[in-house]
Amino acid sequence: QQPVQSPQAVILREGEDAVINCSSSKALYSVHWYRQKHGEAPVFLMILLKGGEQKGHDKISASFNEKKQQSSLYLTASQLSYSGTYFCGTVNNAGNNRKLIWGLGTSLAVNP
Amino acid sequence: EAGVAQSPRYKIIEKRQSVAFWCNPISGHATLYWYQQILGQGPKLLIQFQNNGVVDDSQLPKDRFSAERLKGVDSTLKIQPAKLEDSAVYLCASSWGGNQPQHFGDGTRLSIL
């Protein structure tokens, strides 16, 4: 039931765009996105709670397709500071014990 | 607001020794998590507390790992005895609830010799 992220790794030149996908084999209640820079702890980016919801700040946004059981993270006009590993986390139920299940991560490198 | 505090930042011990980590979550956060992150891998949830009760400890190696959250605030994670494969970064995180954004501490980097 671990979400599957794709691609595993991506290399960009500064200013290019990227899309990271997160798919689940089970129905999704919510999707979380985190970024972890090398040697640092993960940092929360955004959470999507409803099917069809899109959220974003700056040039990083995400969509949530409840029907397809997937979410996508969009990075536009990438900056050097976007480099890191991006993790999606999925919550599969709406019960009291809402457990976040982490994907394996997507490594993103932005070069000058 | 103050972030999640963890100590120590680094720890080096020999195998079969014991070690303890401490975490102070963000004030008011009911949910506290301990993760193990091995180099190159994603965080692996060891234990999740809701206030001072355990919500999930299915991936905690209970023969050597233990954790407690006193009075629903601070938490300690202990390893006794340590094995070589326990070398990892141990991350503590907290959130308002089980489906809320998690805020991480800086982690403790544990090396087992």
Coordinates of C-alpha atoms in Angstrom, one line a residue, chain B residues 12-95:
Chain B
I12 CA 28.4 7.4 18.2
I13 CA 28.3 4.2 20.2
E14 CA 29.5 0.6 19.9
K15 CA 27.2 -2.2 19.1
R16 CA 25.4 -3.8 22.0
Q17 CA 25.5 -0.5 23.9
S18 CA 22.3 1.5 24.6
V19 CA 21.3 4.9 23.5
A20 CA 18.4 7.3 24.1
F21 CA 17.0 10.2 22.1
W22 CA 14.8 13.0 23.3
C23 CA 12.2 15.0 21.5
N24 CA 10.2 18.1 22.5
P25 CA 7.3 18.7 20.1
I26 CA 5.8 22.0 19.1
S27 CA 3.6 23.2 21.9
G28 CA 0.0 22.0 21.6
H29 CA 0.7 19.3 19.0
A30 CA -1.1 16.1 20.0
T31 CA 0.5 13.8 17.6
L32 CA 4.2 12.8 17.8
Y33 CA 6.2 10.6 15.5
W34 CA 9.5 8.9 15.6
Y35 CA 11.1 8.0 12.2
Q36 CA 14.2 6.1 11.2
Q37 CA 15.8 7.2 8.0
I38 CA 18.7 5.2 6.6
L39 CA 20.9 7.0 4.1
G40 CA 19.3 7.1 0.7
Q41 CA 15.9 5.9 1.8
G42 CA 12.7 7.6 2.9
P43 CA 11.6 8.0 6.5
K44 CA 10.3 4.8 8.1
L45 CA 7.7 5.3 10.8
L46 CA 8.7 3.6 14.1
I47 CA 6.0 4.8 16.4
Q48 CA 3.2 7.3 16.4
F49 CA 1.6 8.8 19.6
Q50 CA -1.6 10.6 19.9
N51 CA -1.2 12.5 23.2
N52 CA 0.4 9.8 25.4
G53 CA -1.2 6.8 23.7
V54 CA 0.3 4.7 21.0
V55 CA -1.5 4.9 17.6
D56 CA 0.9 2.8 15.6
D57 CA 4.1 0.9 16.5
S58 CA 3.8 -1.9 13.9
Q59 CA 7.3 -1.2 12.6
L60 CA 9.1 -0.7 15.9
P61 CA 11.5 -3.6 16.7
K62 CA 10.1 -4.1 20.1
D63 CA 12.9 -6.5 21.2
R64 CA 15.3 -3.6 21.2
F65 CA 13.5 -0.4 20.7
S66 CA 11.2 1.3 23.2
A67 CA 9.5 4.7 23.3
E68 CA 7.4 6.6 25.7
R69 CA 5.7 10.0 25.7
L70 CA 5.3 11.3 29.2
K71 CA 2.3 13.4 30.0
G72 CA 1.6 13.7 26.3
V73 CA 4.4 16.1 25.7
D74 CA 8.1 15.1 25.5
S75 CA 9.1 11.7 24.2
T76 CA 12.1 9.5 24.4
L77 CA 13.2 6.7 22.1
K78 CA 15.6 4.1 23.4
I79 CA 17.6 1.4 21.7
Q80 CA 19.0 -1.4 23.8
P81 CA 21.2 -3.2 22.6
A82 CA 22.2 -1.4 19.5
K83 CA 23.0 -3.3 16.3
L84 CA 25.1 -2.1 13.3
E85 CA 22.0 -1.9 11.1
D86 CA 20.6 0.8 13.5
S87 CA 22.9 3.3 12.1
A88 CA 20.6 6.0 10.7
V89 CA 19.1 9.4 11.3
Y90 CA 16.3 9.3 13.9
L91 CA 13.7 12.0 13.2
C92 CA 11.0 13.3 15.5
A93 CA 8.0 15.1 14.1
S94 CA 4.8 16.5 15.5
S95 CA 1.5 17.6 14.2

